[in-house]
Amino acid sequence: MKHAVILLALLAAVSASADGIPKPTTAGLHLVSVHDRDNHRWNNDNPGAYARWDSGFIAGTYRNSLRNQTVYAGWSIADDKDRFALMIGVFTGYAKFTKVVTKDTIQCDSPSGYCIRTRTTYEQESILTLGIVPSVRIGLGGIGLDDTSMRLSAVLPPKSAKALHLSVERGF
C-alpha cells in the first residue's frame, strides 16, 4: 500500500498542471541493474519511476538491490546538453548490519557437564543513505524517439557491490 501511495504521488506530480506549480520536465522509469560481483545475491530487476524538474530537483522510487523499496530525493547537476549528470540525494530502503554475539551455557558431554555456546547474529537497522550517482544520457533520436533517452547510472557504494543501472526517460 505504501508503494502505491508513493507511485500515485509521483504520477500526480508529473501530471500537475495548476498555474504556479512547477511541472517536472523529465519523467523516467527505472529498469535493471548489473552488479560487479556476487550477481546471484543481488536483485537486478529494479522497477520504479522518477521525475526531474528544471531546478535539478529529482524524486523517485524503485525496488533496490536488497529487494527493498527505496524512495529518494535530491538534486541533479548536468552539463548544457544533459548528457552527463551527477545526482546527489538521500535514499531509504538500505540497511546497516550490526554483528551481535551471544553466549549461552548449555549441557553437554564435558567433564563439568556444561559448555558455552556462542551464537553470532546480525541485526538490521534501516538507515537514510546519502548517495552520489553519476550518469550518462544516451539519446534515442536516431531511431525516431526524439524526446526519449536511456540513462546509464553508476551506483558506487563504498563497502558493497558496485552496479550499473539502466533507466529510460522522456522529456516534455
CSV table of C-alpha atoms in Angstrom, one decimal:
chain,number,residue,atom,x,y,z
A,1,MET,CA,0.0,0.0,0.0
A,2,LYS,CA,2.8,2.4,0.9
A,3,HIS,CA,4.4,1.9,-2.5
A,4,ALA,CA,1.1,2.5,-4.3
A,5,VAL,CA,0.7,5.8,-2.5
A,6,ILE,CA,4.3,6.8,-3.4
A,7,LEU,CA,3.7,5.9,-7.1
A,8,LEU,CA,0.4,7.9,-7.1
A,9,ALA,CA,2.2,10.9,-5.6
A,10,LEU,CA,4.8,10.8,-8.3
A,11,LEU,CA,2.2,10.4,-11.1
A,12,ALA,CA,0.3,13.4,-9.6
A,13,ALA,CA,3.5,15.4,-9.5
A,14,VAL,CA,4.2,14.6,-13.2
A,15,SER,CA,0.7,15.4,-14.3
A,16,ALA,CA,0.2,18.6,-12.2
A,17,SER,CA,-0.9,21.5,-14.4
A,18,ALA,CA,-2.0,24.2,-12.0
A,19,ASP,CA,-0.6,27.6,-12.6
A,20,GLY,CA,2.3,28.5,-10.3
A,21,ILE,CA,3.2,24.8,-9.6
A,22,PRO,CA,6.3,23.9,-11.4
A,23,LYS,CA,5.9,20.8,-13.5
A,24,PRO,CA,8.6,18.2,-13.9
A,25,THR,CA,10.5,18.4,-17.2
A,26,THR,CA,11.5,14.8,-17.3
A,27,ALA,CA,9.8,11.5,-16.2
A,28,GLY,CA,11.6,8.2,-16.1
A,29,LEU,CA,11.3,4.5,-15.4
A,30,HIS,CA,13.9,2.5,-13.5
A,31,LEU,CA,14.5,-0.8,-15.2
A,32,VAL,CA,17.5,-3.1,-14.4
A,33,SER,CA,21.0,-3.2,-12.8
A,34,VAL,CA,24.1,-5.3,-13.3
A,35,HIS,CA,26.5,-5.7,-10.3
A,36,ASP,CA,30.2,-6.1,-10.4
A,37,ARG,CA,30.3,-9.2,-8.1
A,38,ASP,CA,28.1,-11.7,-6.4
A,39,ASN,CA,25.4,-11.1,-9.1
A,40,HIS,CA,23.4,-14.1,-7.8
A,41,ARG,CA,23.0,-12.3,-4.4
A,42,TRP,CA,21.5,-9.1,-5.7
A,43,ASN,CA,18.2,-8.1,-7.2
A,44,ASN,CA,18.8,-6.9,-10.7
A,45,ASP,CA,15.2,-6.1,-11.6
A,46,ASN,CA,14.7,-2.6,-10.2
A,47,PRO,CA,11.3,-1.3,-11.4
A,48,GLY,CA,10.4,2.2,-10.4
A,49,ALA,CA,9.7,5.7,-11.5
A,50,TYR,CA,11.2,9.2,-11.1
A,51,ALA,CA,10.6,12.8,-12.0
A,52,ARG,CA,13.1,15.7,-12.5
A,53,TRP,CA,12.4,19.4,-12.6
A,54,ASP,CA,14.3,22.3,-14.3
A,55,SER,CA,15.7,23.3,-11.0
A,56,GLY,CA,17.5,20.0,-10.8
A,57,PHE,CA,15.3,18.6,-8.1
A,58,ILE,CA,14.7,14.9,-8.6
A,59,ALA,CA,12.5,12.4,-6.7
A,60,GLY,CA,11.6,8.7,-7.3
A,61,THR,CA,11.2,5.2,-6.1
A,62,TYR,CA,12.4,1.8,-7.1
A,63,ARG,CA,12.9,-1.8,-5.8
A,64,ASN,CA,16.6,-1.8,-4.8
A,65,SER,CA,19.3,-4.5,-5.0
A,66,LEU,CA,18.4,-5.7,-1.4
A,67,ARG,CA,14.8,-6.3,-2.6
A,68,ASN,CA,13.5,-3.4,-0.5
A,69,GLN,CA,11.6,-0.4,-1.8
A,70,THR,CA,13.7,2.8,-2.0
A,71,VAL,CA,12.3,6.3,-2.0
A,72,TYR,CA,14.8,9.1,-2.8
A,73,ALA,CA,15.0,12.8,-3.4
A,74,GLY,CA,17.9,15.1,-4.3
A,75,TRP,CA,19.4,17.3,-6.9
A,76,SER,CA,20.8,16.6,-10.3
A,77,ILE,CA,23.6,18.7,-11.8
A,78,ALA,CA,24.0,18.3,-15.6
A,79,ASP,CA,26.0,19.7,-18.5
A,80,ASP,CA,24.4,22.0,-21.0
A,81,LYS,CA,23.0,19.1,-23.2
A,82,ASP,CA,22.0,17.0,-20.1
A,83,ARG,CA,24.3,14.2,-21.4
A,84,PHE,CA,26.4,13.9,-18.3
A,85,ALA,CA,24.8,14.3,-14.8
A,86,LEU,CA,25.6,13.9,-11.2
A,87,MET,CA,22.8,13.3,-8.8
A,88,ILE,CA,23.3,13.9,-5.0
A,89,GLY,CA,20.5,12.8,-2.8
A,90,VAL,CA,19.2,10.8,0.2
A,91,PHE,CA,17.8,7.2,-0.2
A,92,THR,CA,15.7,5.0,2.0
A,93,GLY,CA,15.5,1.2,1.9
A,94,TYR,CA,19.1,0.3,2.7
A,95,ALA,CA,20.3,-1.1,5.9
A,96,LYS,CA,23.2,-1.2,8.3
A,97,PHE,CA,24.0,-4.6,9.8
A,98,THR,CA,25.4,-4.9,13.3
A,99,LYS,CA,27.1,-8.1,14.5
A,100,VAL,CA,25.7,-9.4,17.8
A,101,VAL,CA,27.5,-12.2,19.6
A,102,THR,CA,25.6,-14.0,22.4
A,103,LYS,CA,26.9,-16.7,24.7
A,104,ASP,CA,24.8,-19.4,26.4
A,105,THR,CA,25.6,-22.1,28.9
A,106,ILE,CA,24.2,-25.4,27.8
A,107,GLN,CA,24.5,-29.0,29.0
A,108,CYS,CA,27.0,-31.1,27.1
A,109,ASP,CA,29.4,-34.1,27.4
A,110,SER,CA,32.3,-32.1,29.0
A,111,PRO,CA,33.8,-33.0,32.4
A,112,SER,CA,31.8,-30.3,34.0
A,113,GLY,CA,28.6,-31.2,32.1
A,114,TYR,CA,28.3,-27.7,30.7
A,115,CYS,CA,29.6,-25.9,27.6
A,116,ILE,CA,29.5,-22.3,26.4
A,117,ARG,CA,27.7,-21.9,23.1
A,118,THR,CA,28.5,-18.8,21.1
A,119,ARG,CA,25.9,-17.5,18.5
A,120,THR,CA,26.5,-14.8,16.0
A,121,THR,CA,23.6,-13.0,14.5
A,122,TYR,CA,23.2,-9.7,12.6
A,123,GLU,CA,20.7,-7.0,13.5
A,124,GLN,CA,19.4,-5.0,10.6
A,125,GLU,CA,18.7,-1.3,11.1
A,126,SER,CA,17.2,0.8,8.3
A,127,ILE,CA,19.1,4.0,7.6
A,128,LEU,CA,18.9,7.1,5.4
A,129,THR,CA,21.7,6.8,2.9
A,130,LEU,CA,23.5,9.8,1.2
A,131,GLY,CA,24.3,8.9,-2.4
A,132,ILE,CA,26.2,10.5,-5.3
A,133,VAL,CA,25.3,8.9,-8.6
A,134,PRO,CA,27.0,9.9,-11.9
A,135,SER,CA,25.1,9.1,-15.1
A,136,VAL,CA,25.2,9.5,-18.9
A,137,ARG,CA,22.2,10.0,-21.1
A,138,ILE,CA,22.0,8.1,-24.4
A,139,GLY,CA,19.6,9.7,-26.8
A,140,LEU,CA,17.3,7.6,-28.9
A,141,GLY,CA,16.6,10.2,-31.6
A,142,GLY,CA,18.4,8.0,-34.2
A,143,ILE,CA,15.6,5.5,-34.0
A,144,GLY,CA,12.8,8.1,-34.1
A,145,LEU,CA,12.3,8.6,-30.4
A,146,ASP,CA,13.5,12.2,-30.2
A,147,ASP,CA,12.2,13.0,-26.6
A,148,THR,CA,13.2,9.6,-25.2
A,149,SER,CA,16.6,8.6,-23.8
A,150,MET,CA,18.3,5.8,-21.9
A,151,ARG,CA,20.2,6.8,-18.8
A,152,LEU,CA,23.1,4.7,-17.6
A,153,SER,CA,23.9,5.4,-13.9
A,154,ALA,CA,26.9,4.2,-11.8
A,155,VAL,CA,26.0,3.1,-8.3
A,156,LEU,CA,29.2,3.2,-6.3
A,157,PRO,CA,28.7,2.4,-2.6
A,158,PRO,CA,32.0,2.4,-0.7
A,159,LYS,CA,31.6,-1.0,1.0
A,160,SER,CA,29.4,-3.0,-1.2
A,161,ALA,CA,29.0,-4.3,-4.8
A,162,LYS,CA,29.0,-1.6,-7.5
A,163,ALA,CA,26.3,-1.5,-10.1
A,164,LEU,CA,25.4,-0.1,-13.5
A,165,HIS,CA,21.7,0.8,-13.6
A,166,LEU,CA,19.6,1.4,-16.7
A,167,SER,CA,16.6,3.6,-16.9
A,168,VAL,CA,14.5,5.2,-19.7
A,169,GLU,CA,13.3,8.8,-19.6
A,170,ARG,CA,11.3,11.2,-21.6
A,171,GLY,CA,11.5,15.0,-21.5
A,172,PHE,CA,8.5,17.3,-22.0
